[in-house]
């Protein structure tokens, strides 16, 4: 899988940038020509790619060249080559940069880029940060909780036409793509009033950007390429980076301490102990089609693991703090006191018995 | 140990049967299953600790760890059902002795024993067949098994359980299982293991659970009331043999006297131990 991805990447390097815009043909063309062993065919193609030297503008985006100057540590060629973006090269995302290092990057008129600049997210290259949607335009984050953000949702409630308003932002109509929806600056601009705009500015850093969940675009990996457990642990960590952050959650108006109740659950325990089946956050909550706290949608996911699970069963999983669940709360309180008092009595009894027995045997001896 | 043994004209057996083979099997299945259950269940309740992962690996991974836990649970259920049927069997044959039931005398024994161990009282309580701490052990296990098996089954079959039970019942089962497990484990390691392993008198371990026998010295020391009862019974039998020619009226008077002296021990059982055997 990785080898194939690398092959495709190297094959892509050989082609002029115009051809690279459509990455499908270079991968399929050499594969279809030789016999019926596509894997071998791509391997051959990569062998050719390795021997042949890159020429002219086709090498313009090869990280090897860019890295002559851009030596950021976060970029690892190895991880890039085996990652999901192995087919992409530097300028696919950093598109404002010319190959000529003496040329200044083009100023972007894009709404999303402006929003990112205004929010002071990704100051290094806002164009690259806004470029996810160029390819990933079908994700639909903009319509959902993370895309809209808390403020936008409030604005929607005031009558700004939820679906259509955010839909256009999320779509490619503005040319910004899915990621744009999460830029609250751009999102609120579409239909909310001035007061909301102020609020939006206040909360502009609350909603996550693509890379907050997916990680660094340079090394992002395909979900399929990871083992389920490793992927779940990784994604959990990223969800909890915000959802376990009390300050951030209180600013977003989310009271539920999900981290604690999740870690206390059987799901998290099994996952921590090495289960390859136990679910992480996104297994129940979904990813881009984030359902958050909608019990009806959540209930549909239980039967995937628990055959015959009903809606009632789904309510067993709760992120509510234990203090607001009386049955659990009083059970724990009862056993805490029972255990404390019983063991206190037993331990004292043992100590008294032991001290007597030791004194007794001493006297005899 | 035998210093307090009263001089008596009857020949006492060297050992007495305390636990029969059924009781020893029940104890064995309980011991094995509880140890396995604790070890295989522990990691889940303390998943954050490094040792948990080691334990899971020791059992061959999470899947087999779970299977062992459920297998051991079945063994525990078997032992408990065996015990209940054993009790019912004894009851139908009119051999069931209610020596395990707590009595007010146990409270008196507890107070007296503690003051004795602290040096405030000279006399050790005259313990019956089952001392108050043995009764505590038994009823703690009884309560523990009911809770653990009940909540464990709910957690084993969550979908079926929630179809029948309200959700709060599942919540209770969820927390009760882990919390009662902690209590039971602590009780076993602090209390039971001290009483039957670490106590200087029995160290390194009391072997009663293997052969089911107590020596007559041990009986006299640990269960004075039962010992007195045994002596009284043997004396009665001996006298009955020697005075077989005498009239039955006199015998009855004798028995009444014996019983009066027995009442002082607060031993609630009217029948002396059936299981005690003569061994010389």
XYZ file of C-alpha atoms in Angstrom, chain B residues 17-220:
204
model
C -14.287 -33.644 61.315
C -15.025 -29.950 60.745
C -15.741 -29.723 57.013
C -17.010 -32.636 54.964
C -15.938 -33.300 51.380
C -18.778 -31.250 49.884
C -17.850 -28.197 51.881
C -14.217 -28.582 50.888
C -15.138 -28.816 47.206
C -17.322 -25.747 47.571
C -14.508 -23.856 49.241
C -12.044 -25.010 46.594
C -14.179 -23.895 43.690
C -14.806 -20.595 45.443
C -11.114 -20.036 46.116
C -9.964 -20.868 42.587
C -12.709 -18.872 40.919
C -12.248 -15.812 43.137
C -8.488 -15.704 42.575
C -8.971 -15.977 38.817
C -11.783 -13.445 38.861
C -9.762 -10.926 40.803
C -6.718 -11.284 38.589
C -8.605 -11.191 35.317
C -11.035 -8.489 36.396
C -8.552 -6.225 38.077
C -7.035 -4.727 34.908
C -10.396 -3.463 33.687
C -11.053 -1.437 36.794
C -7.566 0.038 36.868
C -6.798 0.346 33.199
C -4.479 3.286 33.746
C -1.950 1.320 35.767
C 0.986 -0.285 33.994
C 0.532 -3.551 35.846
C -2.925 -3.913 34.313
C -1.457 -4.345 30.867
C 1.033 -6.886 32.211
C -1.793 -8.875 33.791
C -3.788 -8.810 30.580
C -0.778 -10.056 28.639
C -0.289 -12.755 31.268
C -3.745 -14.061 30.482
C -2.948 -13.993 26.786
C -4.576 -10.756 25.728
C -7.800 -8.981 26.381
C -10.041 -11.516 24.664
C -8.794 -14.520 26.591
C -8.655 -12.459 29.775
C -12.360 -11.840 29.351
C -13.009 -15.497 28.608
C -11.135 -16.546 31.742
C -13.127 -14.050 33.775
C -16.395 -15.446 32.460
C -15.215 -19.039 32.867
C -14.208 -18.380 36.452
C -17.571 -16.730 36.996
C -19.259 -19.924 35.865
C -17.143 -21.877 38.356
C -18.190 -19.455 41.080
C -21.834 -19.879 40.138
C -21.360 -23.659 40.152
C -19.848 -23.557 43.647
C -22.650 -21.350 44.926
C -25.411 -23.495 43.447
C -23.675 -26.594 44.795
C -23.651 -25.004 48.233
C -27.330 -24.107 48.076
C -28.281 -27.628 47.009
C -26.028 -28.987 49.732
C -27.889 -26.920 52.311
C -31.249 -27.997 50.906
C -30.080 -31.620 50.982
C -29.076 -31.288 54.621
C -32.393 -29.641 55.372
C -34.456 -32.413 53.865
C -32.511 -34.994 55.843
C -32.990 -32.888 58.965
C -29.249 -32.549 59.366
C -29.074 -28.843 58.684
C -27.571 -27.088 61.667
C -28.105 -23.390 61.930
C -24.718 -22.790 63.512
C -23.812 -20.218 60.867
C -26.639 -17.832 61.698
C -25.536 -14.736 63.604
C -26.734 -14.553 67.186
C -26.588 -11.893 69.896
C -23.898 -14.008 71.503
C -21.613 -13.129 68.608
C -21.691 -9.476 69.599
C -20.813 -10.424 73.153
C -18.010 -12.637 71.846
C -16.694 -9.795 69.697
C -16.559 -7.369 72.606
C -15.042 -9.936 74.911
C -12.499 -11.082 72.351
C -11.291 -7.575 71.640
C -11.003 -6.718 75.314
C -9.194 -10.024 75.824
C -6.735 -9.287 73.026
C -6.164 -5.792 74.383
C -5.411 -7.296 77.763
C -8.474 -5.886 79.470
C -10.096 -9.233 80.066
C -8.472 -12.441 81.172
C -10.797 -14.916 79.576
C -10.960 -15.725 75.948
C -14.546 -16.065 74.741
C -15.870 -19.611 74.574
C -16.398 -19.673 70.829
C -19.095 -21.887 69.331
C -18.684 -24.023 66.228
C -18.410 -20.901 64.103
C -16.830 -17.847 65.674
C -18.119 -14.389 64.896
C -15.240 -13.744 62.495
C -15.927 -16.974 60.644
C -19.578 -16.033 60.400
C -18.512 -12.665 59.048
C -16.431 -14.424 56.397
C -19.323 -16.637 55.378
C -21.950 -13.920 55.156
C -19.563 -11.531 53.453
C -19.051 -14.136 50.771
C -22.766 -14.835 50.611
C -23.572 -11.168 50.079
C -20.607 -10.758 47.772
C -21.528 -13.661 45.522
C -25.124 -12.500 45.208
C -24.001 -9.007 44.207
C -21.136 -10.054 41.975
C -23.039 -12.759 40.110
C -26.089 -10.554 39.716
C -24.247 -7.485 38.512
C -21.808 -9.588 36.527
C -24.594 -11.249 34.560
C -26.121 -7.853 33.820
C -22.785 -6.670 32.491
C -22.180 -9.910 30.630
C -25.460 -9.547 28.717
C -26.071 -5.803 28.633
C -28.460 -5.854 25.686
C -30.673 -8.550 27.162
C -30.455 -7.043 30.626
C -31.581 -3.619 29.463
C -34.462 -5.192 27.585
C -35.777 -6.445 30.922
C -34.397 -4.081 33.542
C -34.627 -0.304 33.821
C -31.511 1.607 32.928
C -30.809 2.637 36.486
C -30.515 -1.041 37.369
C -27.733 -1.351 34.847
C -26.035 1.718 36.290
C -26.157 0.170 39.743
C -24.807 -3.111 38.414
C -22.015 -1.298 36.601
C -20.709 0.429 39.708
C -21.630 -2.262 42.207
C -19.573 -4.855 40.336
C -16.346 -2.896 40.514
C -16.934 -1.517 44.006
C -18.007 -4.797 45.575
C -15.051 -6.463 43.866
C -12.725 -4.046 45.604
C -14.395 -4.619 48.948
C -14.326 -8.400 48.555
C -10.702 -8.429 47.461
C -9.619 -6.248 50.352
C -11.611 -8.361 52.783
C -10.035 -11.542 51.472
C -6.481 -10.274 51.513
C -6.648 -8.382 54.784
C -9.086 -10.429 56.778
C -9.361 -13.963 55.470
C -5.697 -14.369 54.572
C -4.683 -13.068 57.976
C -7.012 -15.403 59.809
C -6.082 -18.546 57.910
C -2.518 -17.848 56.760
C -0.660 -15.089 58.538
C -1.967 -15.472 62.073
C 0.998 -16.716 64.111
C -1.031 -19.651 65.416
C -1.673 -21.045 61.944
C 1.218 -19.649 59.894
C 1.935 -20.495 57.074
C -1.559 -21.843 56.653
C -4.376 -23.618 58.339
C -4.850 -26.928 56.573
C -8.449 -27.420 57.600
C -9.572 -26.453 54.117
C -7.627 -29.443 52.739
C -8.402 -32.305 55.118
C -11.330 -30.751 56.915
C -10.087 -31.882 60.315
C -9.259 -30.134 63.567
C -7.183 -31.702 66.303
C -8.887 -31.928 69.632
C -6.448 -29.347 71.015
C -7.344 -26.902 68.280
C -11.006 -27.503 68.912
C -10.572 -26.912 72.626
